[in-house]
Amino acid sequence: MEQSRNKKLVKDIFIYGAGYLGAKFITFLIFPLYTFFIAPDHLGYYNTALMTIFLIMPFINLQLRDGVFRFLIDNKNENNRKAVINQSYRLIILTMGVASILFFIISALVPVRCGYYILGLLLTMSFYEVQIQIVRGLGHTKLFVGCGILSAFLIAVFSIVFIVCLKWNMEGIFIANILARLFIILYIEIRLSLVRNYFSLSVANAEITRMLLKYCWPLIMVVLFMWVTGNSYIYFINYYYGLYEAGRFSTVLKFAAIIELLSIVVFQAWQETSVLQLESKDRDSYYSSILNSYLLLLTGIVITLSFILKSFYGKLVDTEYESSIIYLYLLCVAQIGYALQGFISAIFFAKKNTIRLPYIAFVSSITGLLSYYLLIKQIGLMGIAVAYGIPFFFMFICYLILIRKTVKITFSAQTLIVSISALTGGGFIFYHTEQVLWRILYWGLCMAAIYFTFPKTILSGVKNFIINKLRFPIS
């Protein structure tokens, strides 16, 4: 059993990783196209509109993307599944209708540039997010991953058609994104017939609706507070140092965010595993072994990524940005806090216990704002780099304390000693030596320590999976 569930977790990480990172890679490749064919002010407006859409979306889809997945993943009763999906569709159609009415009222009073495109993208993204999580909740993991890659590919193709060929400027980006998601929604319906088989306007289930909303409404507030936690730094930098320094800091943060992308992949796989192992007899020890493994893995990734970028950063960015490398290591360490709080939050999702999460997220966001304010005044921009991780680690500690009332998750002393020592020493090497040889030697020492500290059962599962996949194609 130990090997099989470890193998499944590793396999899921590889599958989700291939889809998520593949889609991100396509998006990364298409972005330069926008800069060549779209004026900066137009691109800036689109990015602002997109940020606004992400802020409004939780109120439109009610975070049903999380709720529908949780209520489907371990639910084998077809009637219950049908009720969950049907009520999710009913709710999302209702909120989309209300949002459309509000938009027409607002746009009649205050004209909104590209308003209809913004509304179209908001509605299609909201429905798409729920639809794709239904696919995932029903166990069609590879279809879920494939749709993510296909969506990114279609956005790229439509962008070339509308922006390069037809020269539709900013409007072309909106249309490309809308059409790509509509195609995916249609493709899913052709493959699985979800609307045809699970949706009915005449059938309602008040109890399922109540359960979904009880589970999802706290997550709406969590998303909002997490948005504040992850984005408020920019306002402090703008106020105290201006747009120039804000641009430099945001650039180096994008490199540190590579760890965030990897942590999202792990979160998706772990979210599924934590549900399926929730009732296992050795749940607490298994959760603990995965958490210890995750911390060691994150430690290795932080040291590896920061050391590599320290050597090549000057070749990756313009000379104006080169000195921003000093913020990198602290921002990479901050991503450990982001990843760990996500790991623990998945267990709350698994237990369908989300009611306390908004309070912790709110206090964490306030902690972040205070940290930014106090530290930027004391040590400048380095204070922002230090403060960036504080709310995430604070959130993780609060989650860990709260979850221990029902799930006994613990760190091993050896894991903590190795991780803290490696990260502390890594910071010293990063900031106090320019010799590549010292970084290579220290990296090798850390990797050896992490390898010998790694839980043997997890390490064995990873080895067996990789060996098997080298011999046979992924099934």
Phi, psi and omega in degrees: 000317181303312182293321184292318181286327175294319179297319179295317180298314180296318179298317179297321179298317179295319181293309179298322180297316180300319181285309185293311181289327176297316179295319179296323180295318178297317178298320179297321181289327185279339184301317178303331178301318180298320184292335180278328189247354182235134181296148183304321180293325177291317179294323177297321178294318179299315180297322177295317178298319181294318177298321178294321178299315179297328179287324182276331187309318180302331179281339179272311181269000176055023185056029175297340177302324177278318184295315183293324177296313183296322184278354178253327194300322180248018182258111183260357180276119186296324179293319178294318177301315181298320181294318180297312182293318181299313181293327177295316177298317180298317181294315183292324177295320179297312182291326176295322177295316179297318180298321180295316179298315179299322179297315182295326178292313181295316182293335176288330180270319182229106180303134181247123179297130183056033186303315182292326176293319179296315178298316180299317180291321178300314183290315181293321178294321180297313180291319180302317182297320178290316182299315184290330178283334172296316177303313181294318181295331178279000175094008180270066187298316183293325175293319177302313180294315180299322179294324177298316179292316181297322178298314179297320179296317180294321176300317179297313181296311180296326178297318178297318181295309188278329184266313184279310185280310184268348178055050180272005173058218184301323179301329179296326178293315179301312183295320179300316180291321179294310182297321181300316181288324176296321177297319180293318177301316178295318180298317178297319180295321177296320182286318190242347181053047184295310181296317182296321186266337189241347187252138176208126178290336185272350182250127179230150178224098185296325182293317178296319178300315179299316181295317179297313182293322178298322179285322191270328188299322177298329182290333176299314180292324178299314180300317180296315181291326177293325176298316178298315182299318186274347187236348186290340180305325186295328181289324177293318180294317179301318184291315186270331187232345177095174186294328182299309180290328177298320178294318179295316181293317180297327180294313181291330177295327178298325177289318177296331181292352172303321178294323177298319178299316179295322181292329177294322176299311180297320180301316181298317179290317182292325179303319179288314182296319182298327177290311185292335180260008186298327183257007180290151185293327181258031184307311186297315180291325180291312177304317182296319181295323177292318179297316178298318178297320182295317179297318178295318178298315179297321178300314179297320180294317180299312181294317181296309183296313183293322179292320178296313181293327177300326182279330188242002186302320181297337179270346183265338183231164177291160183300331179295335183263350192301319183289349179289355178302336183297338181273347192299310187298316180297321179291326176294317177297323178301326180295337174297318177298318178299315182293319183290321178293326176295321179300311182289322180299329179299328179288323173299318178299317181298321181277000183057036181241082184252359190296328183268350185298321181298324181295318178293318179297322179295311179298322180295319180294321176295319177301319179295315180298316178296320180296315177301313184297314184287317187281328179292331178283334183271313185230020173070215183295331175298332176295324176295319179297320177293315185288337186303323183271345186302310181296328180290316177293322177299315179298317179299315181296317178297315177301315183296318178295317183292319184288336183293348176292335181235333180232119185272090179257131183224150170269143172280148180301321181297318179298314180297317181297313181295314183294310182295318179295316181296317181291321178295312177297324178297320177296319178298314180296317183299317187267344188240005175216141176255003182279118181298324181300318179295322179294320179295316180296316180292321178300315179299319178297316180295317180297323178294316180297318179295318181300314183283345178268337184303134175307128189297324181294320179291316181298320179295320179296320178295314181300313182297320180297312182297317180298316180295323181283339174285335180271324185230152177293153178296129181265000000 
